Amino acid sequence: MAVVYAKKIDGKLEELGRTEVVLNSLNPVWIEKVIVAFQFEIVQPLVFHVYDVDTKYHNIPVKMLKLKDQEFLGEATCVLSEVVTNQTRSLTLNLHIKNGHTGLRNFGALTIHAEETVASRSCVEMIVHCSHLDNKDLFSKSDPFLRISRIVETGGSVPIFKTEVVNNNLNPIWKPLCLSIQQFGSKDNPLIIECFDFNSNGNHVLIGKLQKSVANLEKLHKERSGANLTLPSSHRGHDKVLKGQLFVDQFCEKQQYSFLDYISSGFELNFTVAVDFTASNGNPRNPDSLHYIDPSGQLNSYQRAILEVGEVIQFYDSDRHFPAWGFGGRTCDGTTSHCFNLNGSAGAFEVEGVEGIMAAYSSALHNVALAGPTLFGQVINKAAQIAGQSISYNSNKYFVLLIITDGVLTDLQETKDALVRASDLPLSILIVGVGGADFTQMEVLDADNGRRLESSTSRVATRDIVQFVPMREVHIGQISVVQALLEELPGQFLTYMRGRDIKPRPLHVAPTSA
C-alpha cells in the first residue's frame, strides 16, 4: 500500500490519501487515485510512504489500518510541479529508508502519474451586445458591463463571469466571452445576466437584468432576436420591462484547454527579474536600508521576493537560465542606467538558477551606486522585446517579468504605453512593492478595477498583464506575497493562448509496459 502526504511549511506531514492494498506483489500497480488540489502559486512538496501490509489485515478498510503495525518499505519525495511539468505527467523516484544507511541497497522505485480531474473541456464562446440601454449618468452616457451568475440549489446565485467595461456607450458590444461547463453546469441551468453602469467608487448602478440559460442564449442567436432587460419594480412579482435588449451575435461550442494541458505538452514559463537600485532604498551599508544584507542571513525584502517567486516558477522553465536586470543605478562607467545586467557582464544577462539571481544581486550592491529616478519603461520594453522575438521562432514560451521596487514612478505614462504595447505579447508582469512608499500608481497599472490600461494614443490594452502586491500588506493574513502575486498568472497565460487560438501540442508518448 502507498500513502501520500503533503509536507507543510513547518515540516509536518498531512495525509492526503491511501491506495488499496495489492496482495503478494513486488511490482504493484495501484488503481486507487489520491486527489491533490494543484495550486500553481505555491511549492507543494509531496511525500510517499510504501508499506507491506500484514495479510491478517487484508479485509480491513485501508483508512482503518494502523501504519505502525505494518512494515515500512521506503519513502520517496518530490514537488507536485515536477510531475505536472513532465510531458508524460509521470515521475519515477527511487525509494529509500528514512535516516537509514542504505549503502548500495536497492529499495525499489515508485512511479507517480498525475492526471487532471476535469469533468469536461467543453465551453461556449459568445459575442453579445446590448441596445437602447437606459442612461444612468448625468453628464455623459453609462459605462456598461455585464455580470453573469449561476443560480445555485439553495436559491442564491454565484457570479461566474464579468465582461470588460465599455465606456460612454448605450449600445455596447463586448469582447467574446467564454463560459466553461464547470461554470454554468448544464445548458439548461438558469443564469442571471445583469448589466451595470460602472462607477470607479464601486457603487455600480444596475441598468437592467434578465434570466436565461445557455440553451436560451443559443436560441436567441439562432432566431437573431433580442431579449428585453427588466428592473425589479415596487409591485411585487411584476418586473418593469425595459426598452434595452440583449442580443447574441455569435455562439459556438469549443474545446477549452487547461493550464496543465499546455504545461505538460511542453509549454514553458520563462522567468526574468528586475531590481530597483534607486537612492530612495537607502545606503545598502546601513541596517535601515531596504538593500541591507544582514550578516545573520536574514533575507531583506528584495531577496525574499526573488527567492519566493523564483522557487515556484523555476519548475516551469527547463533550462533555468534567467535574465536578471537592475534599474535606476549608476554602473561602473559612471552612467545611470535604467536597464543594466545584474551580473555586471556587458553581454550575457542570463544567470543560472534562483541562486544565480541571488548572487548577482548581492554582487551588484557592491558595484553599482544607487541613483534614480524610478523608471520602468526600459525594463518592460526589454522584456517585451525578448517575448516578441520568441513568437517568430517558438510559440511555446510565455515570459514572466518580476519587478521589485520601493518607489513612486517618474515615467507613469511611458510605463502605461509600454504595458499597452506588451499586452499583445506572451508576457505577464509581477510587481512587488517594498518599503513604506505610497503605491497608488501601482494599483493603476494593475487594472483590477475593471478598466483596462490606456496609452497616450488612446489605445486600450488587449488584456490585463500586471499583478501588483505591496510586501507590507501580506503575511498579515494567511496568504503570502507570492501566492497573492502568482494567483492570476495561469489565467493571464490562458487568456493569451486562447486569444490566439494556440492549442497544446499533441503528446508523442512512447508506449510503455505497465
CSV table of N, CA and C in Angstrom, one decimal, residues 345-481:
chain,number,residue,atom,x,y,z
A,345,SER,N,28.0,41.7,-16.4
A,345,SER,CA,28.5,41.4,-17.7
A,345,SER,C,28.0,42.4,-18.8
A,346,ALA,N,28.9,42.7,-19.7
A,346,ALA,CA,28.4,43.6,-20.8
A,346,ALA,C,27.4,42.9,-21.7
A,347,GLY,N,27.6,41.6,-22.0
A,347,GLY,CA,26.7,41.0,-23.0
A,347,GLY,C,25.7,40.0,-22.3
A,348,ALA,N,26.2,39.0,-21.6
A,348,ALA,CA,25.2,38.0,-21.1
A,348,ALA,C,24.4,38.5,-20.0
A,349,PHE,N,23.1,38.5,-20.1
A,349,PHE,CA,22.3,39.0,-19.0
A,349,PHE,C,21.6,37.8,-18.2
A,350,GLU,N,21.9,36.6,-18.7
A,350,GLU,CA,21.2,35.5,-18.0
A,350,GLU,C,22.1,34.9,-16.9
A,351,VAL,N,21.5,34.5,-15.8
A,351,VAL,CA,22.2,33.9,-14.7
A,351,VAL,C,21.6,32.5,-14.5
A,352,GLU,N,22.3,31.6,-13.8
A,352,GLU,CA,21.8,30.2,-13.7
A,352,GLU,C,21.1,30.0,-12.4
A,353,GLY,N,19.8,29.7,-12.5
A,353,GLY,CA,19.1,29.3,-11.3
A,353,GLY,C,18.7,30.5,-10.4
A,354,VAL,N,17.9,30.2,-9.4
A,354,VAL,CA,17.5,31.3,-8.5
A,354,VAL,C,18.7,31.7,-7.7
A,355,GLU,N,19.6,30.7,-7.4
A,355,GLU,CA,20.8,31.0,-6.6
A,355,GLU,C,21.7,32.1,-7.4
A,356,GLY,N,21.7,31.9,-8.8
A,356,GLY,CA,22.4,32.8,-9.6
A,356,GLY,C,21.9,34.3,-9.5
A,357,ILE,N,20.5,34.4,-9.4
A,357,ILE,CA,19.9,35.7,-9.3
A,357,ILE,C,20.4,36.3,-8.0
A,358,MET,N,20.3,35.5,-6.9
A,358,MET,CA,20.6,36.0,-5.6
A,358,MET,C,22.1,36.4,-5.5
A,359,ALA,N,23.0,35.7,-6.1
A,359,ALA,CA,24.4,36.0,-6.1
A,359,ALA,C,24.7,37.3,-6.9
A,360,ALA,N,24.0,37.4,-8.1
A,360,ALA,CA,24.2,38.6,-9.0
A,360,ALA,C,23.7,39.8,-8.2
A,361,TYR,N,22.6,39.7,-7.5
A,361,TYR,CA,22.0,40.8,-6.8
A,361,TYR,C,23.0,41.3,-5.7
A,362,SER,N,23.5,40.3,-4.9
A,362,SER,CA,24.5,40.7,-3.9
A,362,SER,C,25.7,41.4,-4.4
A,363,SER,N,26.2,40.9,-5.5
A,363,SER,CA,27.5,41.5,-6.0
A,363,SER,C,27.2,42.8,-6.7
A,364,ALA,N,26.0,43.0,-7.3
A,364,ALA,CA,25.7,44.3,-7.8
A,364,ALA,C,25.6,45.4,-6.8
A,365,LEU,N,25.2,45.1,-5.6
A,365,LEU,CA,25.2,46.1,-4.5
A,365,LEU,C,26.6,46.6,-4.2
A,366,HIS,N,27.6,45.8,-4.5
A,366,HIS,CA,29.0,46.3,-4.2
A,366,HIS,C,29.5,47.1,-5.4
A,367,ASN,N,28.9,46.9,-6.6
A,367,ASN,CA,29.5,47.5,-7.8
A,367,ASN,C,28.6,48.6,-8.5
A,368,VAL,N,27.4,48.8,-7.9
A,368,VAL,CA,26.5,49.8,-8.5
A,368,VAL,C,26.1,50.8,-7.5
A,369,ALA,N,26.2,52.1,-7.8
A,369,ALA,CA,25.8,53.1,-6.9
A,369,ALA,C,24.3,53.4,-7.1
A,370,LEU,N,23.6,53.5,-5.9
A,370,LEU,CA,22.2,53.8,-6.1
A,370,LEU,C,22.0,55.2,-6.6
A,371,ALA,N,21.1,55.4,-7.5
A,371,ALA,CA,20.9,56.7,-8.2
A,371,ALA,C,19.3,57.0,-8.3
A,372,GLY,N,18.9,57.2,-9.5
A,372,GLY,CA,17.5,57.4,-9.8
A,372,GLY,C,17.3,58.1,-11.1
A,373,PRO,N,16.1,58.5,-11.5
A,373,PRO,CA,14.8,58.3,-10.9
A,373,PRO,C,14.3,56.9,-11.1
A,374,THR,N,13.0,56.6,-10.7
A,374,THR,CA,12.5,55.3,-10.9
A,374,THR,C,11.7,55.2,-12.2
A,375,LEU,N,12.3,54.5,-13.2
A,375,LEU,CA,11.7,54.4,-14.5
A,375,LEU,C,11.5,52.9,-14.8
A,376,PHE,N,10.3,52.5,-15.2
A,376,PHE,CA,10.1,51.1,-15.5
A,376,PHE,C,10.1,50.8,-17.0
A,377,GLY,N,10.0,51.9,-17.8
A,377,GLY,CA,9.8,51.7,-19.2
A,377,GLY,C,10.8,50.8,-19.9
A,378,GLN,N,12.1,51.1,-19.6
A,378,GLN,CA,13.1,50.3,-20.3
A,378,GLN,C,13.1,48.8,-20.0
A,379,VAL,N,12.9,48.5,-18.7
A,379,VAL,CA,13.0,47.0,-18.4
A,379,VAL,C,11.7,46.3,-19.0
A,380,ILE,N,10.6,47.0,-19.0
A,380,ILE,CA,9.4,46.4,-19.6
A,380,ILE,C,9.6,46.3,-21.1
A,381,ASN,N,10.2,47.3,-21.8
A,381,ASN,CA,10.4,47.2,-23.2
A,381,ASN,C,11.4,46.1,-23.6
A,382,LYS,N,12.4,45.9,-22.7
A,382,LYS,CA,13.4,44.9,-22.9
A,382,LYS,C,12.8,43.5,-22.8
A,383,ALA,N,12.0,43.3,-21.8
A,383,ALA,CA,11.3,42.0,-21.6
A,383,ALA,C,10.3,41.8,-22.8
A,384,ALA,N,9.7,42.9,-23.2
A,384,ALA,CA,8.7,42.8,-24.3
A,384,ALA,C,9.5,42.4,-25.6
A,385,GLN,N,10.7,42.9,-25.8
A,385,GLN,CA,11.5,42.6,-27.0
A,385,GLN,C,11.8,41.1,-27.0
A,386,ILE,N,12.2,40.6,-25.9
A,386,ILE,CA,12.6,39.2,-25.8
A,386,ILE,C,11.3,38.3,-26.1
A,387,ALA,N,10.2,38.7,-25.5
A,387,ALA,CA,8.9,38.0,-25.7
A,387,ALA,C,8.5,38.1,-27.1
A,388,GLY,N,8.7,39.2,-27.7
A,388,GLY,CA,8.3,39.4,-29.1
A,388,GLY,C,9.1,38.6,-30.1
A,389,GLN,N,10.4,38.5,-29.8
A,389,GLN,CA,11.3,37.8,-30.7
A,389,GLN,C,11.0,36.3,-30.6
A,390,SER,N,10.5,35.8,-29.4
A,390,SER,CA,10.3,34.4,-29.3
A,390,SER,C,9.1,33.9,-30.1
A,391,ILE,N,8.1,34.9,-30.4
A,391,ILE,CA,6.9,34.5,-31.1
A,391,ILE,C,7.3,33.9,-32.5
A,392,SER,N,8.3,34.6,-33.1
A,392,SER,CA,8.6,34.2,-34.5
A,392,SER,C,9.2,32.8,-34.6
A,393,TYR,N,9.9,32.4,-33.6
A,393,TYR,CA,10.6,31.1,-33.7
A,393,TYR,C,10.1,30.0,-32.7
A,394,ASN,N,9.4,30.5,-31.7
A,394,ASN,CA,9.0,29.5,-30.7
A,394,ASN,C,7.7,30.0,-29.9
A,395,SER,N,6.6,29.3,-30.3
A,395,SER,CA,5.4,29.8,-29.7
A,395,SER,C,5.0,29.1,-28.4
A,396,ASN,N,5.9,28.3,-27.8
A,396,ASN,CA,5.6,27.6,-26.6
A,396,ASN,C,6.2,28.2,-25.4
A,397,LYS,N,6.6,29.5,-25.5
A,397,LYS,CA,7.2,30.1,-24.3
A,397,LYS,C,6.3,31.3,-23.9
A,398,TYR,N,6.2,31.5,-22.6
A,398,TYR,CA,5.5,32.6,-22.0
A,398,TYR,C,6.4,33.2,-21.0
A,399,PHE,N,6.5,34.5,-21.0
A,399,PHE,CA,7.5,35.2,-20.2
A,399,PHE,C,6.9,35.9,-18.9
A,400,VAL,N,7.6,35.8,-17.8
A,400,VAL,CA,7.1,36.4,-16.6
A,400,VAL,C,8.2,37.4,-16.1
A,401,LEU,N,7.9,38.7,-16.0
A,401,LEU,CA,8.9,39.7,-15.5
A,401,LEU,C,8.5,40.1,-14.1
A,402,LEU,N,9.4,39.8,-13.1
A,402,LEU,CA,9.2,40.3,-11.8
A,402,LEU,C,10.0,41.6,-11.6
A,403,ILE,N,9.2,42.7,-11.2
A,403,ILE,CA,9.9,44.0,-10.9
A,403,ILE,C,9.7,44.2,-9.4
A,404,ILE,N,10.9,44.4,-8.7
A,404,ILE,CA,10.8,44.7,-7.3
A,404,ILE,C,11.2,46.1,-7.1
A,405,THR,N,10.4,46.9,-6.4
A,405,THR,CA,10.6,48.4,-6.4
A,405,THR,C,10.2,49.0,-5.0
A,406,ASP,N,10.8,50.1,-4.7
A,406,ASP,CA,10.4,50.7,-3.4
A,406,ASP,C,9.7,52.0,-3.7
A,407,GLY,N,9.6,52.4,-5.0
A,407,GLY,CA,9.3,53.8,-5.2
A,407,GLY,C,8.1,54.2,-6.1
A,408,VAL,N,8.0,55.5,-6.1
A,408,VAL,CA,7.0,56.1,-6.9
A,408,VAL,C,7.6,56.3,-8.3
A,409,LEU,N,6.8,56.0,-9.3
A,409,LEU,CA,7.3,56.0,-10.7
A,409,LEU,C,7.4,57.5,-11.2
A,410,THR,N,8.5,57.7,-12.0
A,410,THR,CA,8.6,59.0,-12.6
A,410,THR,C,8.1,59.0,-14.0
A,411,ASP,N,8.0,57.8,-14.6
A,411,ASP,CA,7.5,57.7,-16.0
A,411,ASP,C,6.2,56.9,-16.1
A,412,LEU,N,5.2,57.4,-15.4
A,412,LEU,CA,3.9,56.6,-15.3
A,412,LEU,C,3.3,56.5,-16.7
A,413,GLN,N,3.3,57.6,-17.5
A,413,GLN,CA,2.7,57.5,-18.8
A,413,GLN,C,3.5,56.6,-19.8
A,414,GLU,N,4.8,56.7,-19.7
A,414,GLU,CA,5.7,55.8,-20.6
A,414,GLU,C,5.5,54.4,-20.2
A,415,THR,N,5.4,54.1,-18.9
A,415,THR,CA,5.1,52.8,-18.4
A,415,THR,C,3.8,52.2,-18.9
A,416,LYS,N,2.8,53.1,-18.8
A,416,LYS,CA,1.5,52.6,-19.4
A,416,LYS,C,1.6,52.3,-20.8
A,417,ASP,N,2.3,53.2,-21.6
A,417,ASP,CA,2.4,53.0,-23.1
A,417,ASP,C,3.1,51.6,-23.3
A,418,ALA,N,4.2,51.4,-22.5
A,418,ALA,CA,5.0,50.1,-22.7
A,418,ALA,C,4.1,48.9,-22.4
A,419,LEU,N,3.3,49.0,-21.3
A,419,LEU,CA,2.4,47.9,-20.9
A,419,LEU,C,1.3,47.6,-21.9
A,420,VAL,N,0.7,48.7,-22.5
A,420,VAL,CA,-0.3,48.5,-23.5
A,420,VAL,C,0.3,47.8,-24.8
A,421,ARG,N,1.5,48.2,-25.2
A,421,ARG,CA,2.2,47.6,-26.3
A,421,ARG,C,2.4,46.1,-26.0
A,422,ALA,N,2.9,45.8,-24.7
A,422,ALA,CA,3.2,44.5,-24.3
A,422,ALA,C,2.0,43.6,-24.1
A,423,SER,N,0.8,44.2,-24.0
A,423,SER,CA,-0.4,43.3,-23.7
A,423,SER,C,-0.7,42.4,-24.9
A,424,ASP,N,-0.1,42.6,-26.1
A,424,ASP,CA,-0.3,41.7,-27.2
A,424,ASP,C,0.7,40.5,-27.2
A,425,LEU,N,1.7,40.5,-26.2
A,425,LEU,CA,2.8,39.6,-26.2
A,425,LEU,C,2.6,38.5,-25.2
A,426,PRO,N,3.3,37.4,-25.3
A,426,PRO,CA,3.2,36.3,-24.3
A,426,PRO,C,4.0,36.7,-23.0
A,427,LEU,N,3.5,37.7,-22.3
A,427,LEU,CA,4.2,38.3,-21.2
A,427,LEU,C,3.3,38.7,-20.0
A,428,SER,N,3.7,38.4,-18.8
A,428,SER,CA,3.0,38.9,-17.6
A,428,SER,C,4.0,39.6,-16.7
A,429,ILE,N,3.6,40.7,-16.0
A,429,ILE,CA,4.5,41.5,-15.2
A,429,ILE,C,4.0,41.4,-13.8
A,430,LEU,N,4.9,41.0,-12.9
A,430,LEU,CA,4.6,40.9,-11.5
A,430,LEU,C,5.4,42.0,-10.8
A,431,ILE,N,4.7,42.9,-10.0
A,431,ILE,CA,5.4,44.0,-9.3
A,431,ILE,C,5.2,43.8,-7.8
A,432,VAL,N,6.4,43.7,-7.1
A,432,VAL,CA,6.4,43.7,-5.7
A,432,VAL,C,6.8,45.1,-5.2
A,433,GLY,N,6.0,45.7,-4.3
A,433,GLY,CA,6.4,47.0,-3.7
A,433,GLY,C,7.0,46.7,-2.3
A,434,VAL,N,8.2,47.2,-2.1
A,434,VAL,CA,8.8,47.0,-0.8
A,434,VAL,C,8.9,48.4,-0.1
A,435,GLY,N,9.0,48.4,1.2
A,435,GLY,CA,9.1,49.6,2.0
A,435,GLY,C,7.8,50.3,2.1
A,436,GLY,N,7.8,51.5,2.6
A,436,GLY,CA,6.6,52.2,3.0
A,436,GLY,C,6.0,53.3,2.1
A,437,ALA,N,6.5,53.2,0.8
A,437,ALA,CA,6.0,54.3,-0.1
A,437,ALA,C,4.5,54.2,-0.4
A,438,ASP,N,4.0,55.3,-1.0
A,438,ASP,CA,2.6,55.3,-1.5
A,438,ASP,C,2.6,54.6,-2.8
A,439,PHE,N,1.9,53.5,-2.9
A,439,PHE,CA,1.9,52.7,-4.1
A,439,PHE,C,0.6,52.9,-4.9
A,440,THR,N,-0.1,54.0,-4.8
A,440,THR,CA,-1.3,54.2,-5.5
A,440,THR,C,-1.2,54.0,-7.0
A,441,GLN,N,0.0,54.5,-7.6
A,441,GLN,CA,0.2,54.4,-9.0
A,441,GLN,C,0.2,52.9,-9.5
A,442,MET,N,0.8,52.0,-8.6
A,442,MET,CA,0.9,50.6,-9.0
A,442,MET,C,-0.5,50.0,-9.1
A,443,GLU,N,-1.4,50.5,-8.3
A,443,GLU,CA,-2.8,50.0,-8.3
A,443,GLU,C,-3.4,50.4,-9.7
A,444,VAL,N,-3.0,51.5,-10.2
A,444,VAL,CA,-3.5,52.0,-11.6
A,444,VAL,C,-3.0,51.0,-12.6
A,445,LEU,N,-1.7,50.6,-12.5
A,445,LEU,CA,-1.1,49.7,-13.5
A,445,LEU,C,-1.7,48.3,-13.5
A,446,ASP,N,-2.1,47.9,-12.2
A,446,ASP,CA,-2.7,46.6,-12.0
A,446,ASP,C,-4.2,46.8,-12.2
A,447,ALA,N,-4.7,46.7,-13.5
A,447,ALA,CA,-6.0,47.2,-13.8
A,447,ALA,C,-7.1,46.2,-13.3
A,448,ASP,N,-7.2,46.0,-12.0
A,448,ASP,CA,-8.1,45.1,-11.4
A,448,ASP,C,-9.5,45.7,-11.2
A,449,ASN,N,-9.6,47.1,-11.4
A,449,ASN,CA,-10.9,47.7,-11.1
A,449,ASN,C,-11.9,47.6,-12.3
A,450,GLY,N,-11.5,46.8,-13.3
A,450,GLY,CA,-12.5,46.7,-14.4
A,450,GLY,C,-12.1,47.5,-15.6
A,451,ARG,N,-11.3,48.5,-15.5
A,451,ARG,CA,-10.9,49.3,-16.6
A,451,ARG,C,-9.5,48.9,-17.1
A,452,ARG,N,-9.4,48.7,-18.4
A,452,ARG,CA,-8.1,48.3,-19.0
A,452,ARG,C,-7.2,49.6,-19.1
A,453,LEU,N,-5.9,49.3,-19.1
A,453,LEU,CA,-5.0,50.4,-19.2
A,453,LEU,C,-5.1,51.1,-20.6
A,454,GLU,N,-4.8,52.4,-20.6
A,454,GLU,CA,-4.9,53.1,-21.9
A,454,GLU,C,-3.6,53.9,-22.2
A,455,SER,N,-3.2,53.8,-23.4
A,455,SER,CA,-1.9,54.5,-23.7
A,455,SER,C,-2.1,56.0,-24.1
A,456,SER,N,-1.0,56.7,-24.3
A,456,SER,CA,-1.2,58.2,-24.6
A,456,SER,C,-1.8,58.4,-25.9
A,457,THR,N,-1.9,57.3,-26.8
A,457,THR,CA,-2.5,57.5,-28.1
A,457,THR,C,-4.0,56.9,-28.0
A,458,SER,N,-4.5,56.7,-26.7
A,458,SER,CA,-5.8,56.2,-26.5
A,458,SER,C,-6.0,54.7,-26.9
A,459,ARG,N,-4.9,54.0,-27.1
A,459,ARG,CA,-5.0,52.6,-27.4
A,459,ARG,C,-5.3,51.8,-26.1
A,460,VAL,N,-6.2,50.9,-26.1
A,460,VAL,CA,-6.5,50.2,-24.8
A,460,VAL,C,-5.8,48.8,-24.8
A,461,ALA,N,-5.3,48.4,-23.7
A,461,ALA,CA,-4.6,47.2,-23.5
A,461,ALA,C,-5.5,46.0,-24.0
A,462,THR,N,-4.9,45.1,-24.7
A,462,THR,CA,-5.6,43.9,-25.2
A,462,THR,C,-6.1,43.1,-24.0
A,463,ARG,N,-5.2,43.0,-22.9
A,463,ARG,CA,-5.6,42.2,-21.7
A,463,ARG,C,-4.8,42.7,-20.5
A,464,ASP,N,-5.2,42.4,-19.3
A,464,ASP,CA,-4.5,42.8,-18.1
A,464,ASP,C,-3.3,41.9,-17.9
A,465,ILE,N,-2.1,42.5,-17.9
A,465,ILE,CA,-0.9,41.6,-17.8
A,465,ILE,C,-0.1,42.0,-16.5
A,466,VAL,N,-0.6,42.9,-15.6
A,466,VAL,CA,0.1,43.3,-14.5
A,466,VAL,C,-0.6,42.8,-13.2
A,467,GLN,N,0.2,42.3,-12.3
A,467,GLN,CA,-0.3,42.0,-10.9
A,467,GLN,C,0.7,42.7,-9.9
A,468,PHE,N,0.1,43.5,-9.0
A,468,PHE,CA,0.9,44.2,-8.1
A,468,PHE,C,0.6,43.8,-6.6
A,469,VAL,N,1.6,43.6,-5.8
A,469,VAL,CA,1.4,43.3,-4.4
A,469,VAL,C,2.4,44.1,-3.6
A,470,PRO,N,1.9,44.9,-2.6
A,470,PRO,CA,2.9,45.5,-1.7
A,470,PRO,C,3.3,44.5,-0.6
A,471,MET,N,4.6,44.4,-0.4
A,471,MET,CA,5.1,43.4,0.6
A,471,MET,C,4.5,43.6,2.0
A,472,ARG,N,4.3,44.8,2.4
A,472,ARG,CA,3.9,45.1,3.8
A,472,ARG,C,2.5,44.6,4.1
A,473,GLU,N,1.6,44.4,3.0
A,473,GLU,CA,0.2,44.0,3.3
A,473,GLU,C,0.0,42.5,3.4
A,474,VAL,N,1.1,41.8,3.1
A,474,VAL,CA,0.9,40.3,3.1
A,474,VAL,C,1.6,39.8,4.4
A,475,HIS,N,1.3,38.6,4.7
A,475,HIS,CA,1.8,37.9,6.0
A,475,HIS,C,0.9,38.3,7.1
A,476,ILE,N,0.0,39.3,6.9
A,476,ILE,CA,-1.0,39.7,8.0
A,476,ILE,C,-2.0,38.6,8.0
A,477,GLY,N,-2.5,38.3,6.8
A,477,GLY,CA,-3.5,37.1,6.7
A,477,GLY,C,-2.7,35.9,6.5
A,478,GLN,N,-3.3,34.9,5.9
A,478,GLN,CA,-2.6,33.6,5.7
A,478,GLN,C,-1.9,33.5,4.4
A,479,ILE,N,-2.2,34.5,3.5
A,479,ILE,CA,-1.7,34.4,2.1
A,479,ILE,C,-0.3,35.0,2.0
A,480,SER,N,0.6,34.4,1.3
A,480,SER,CA,2.0,35.0,1.3
A,480,SER,C,2.0,36.0,0.1
A,481,VAL,N,3.1,36.8,0.0
A,481,VAL,CA,3.3,37.7,-1.1
A,481,VAL,C,3.2,36.9,-2.4
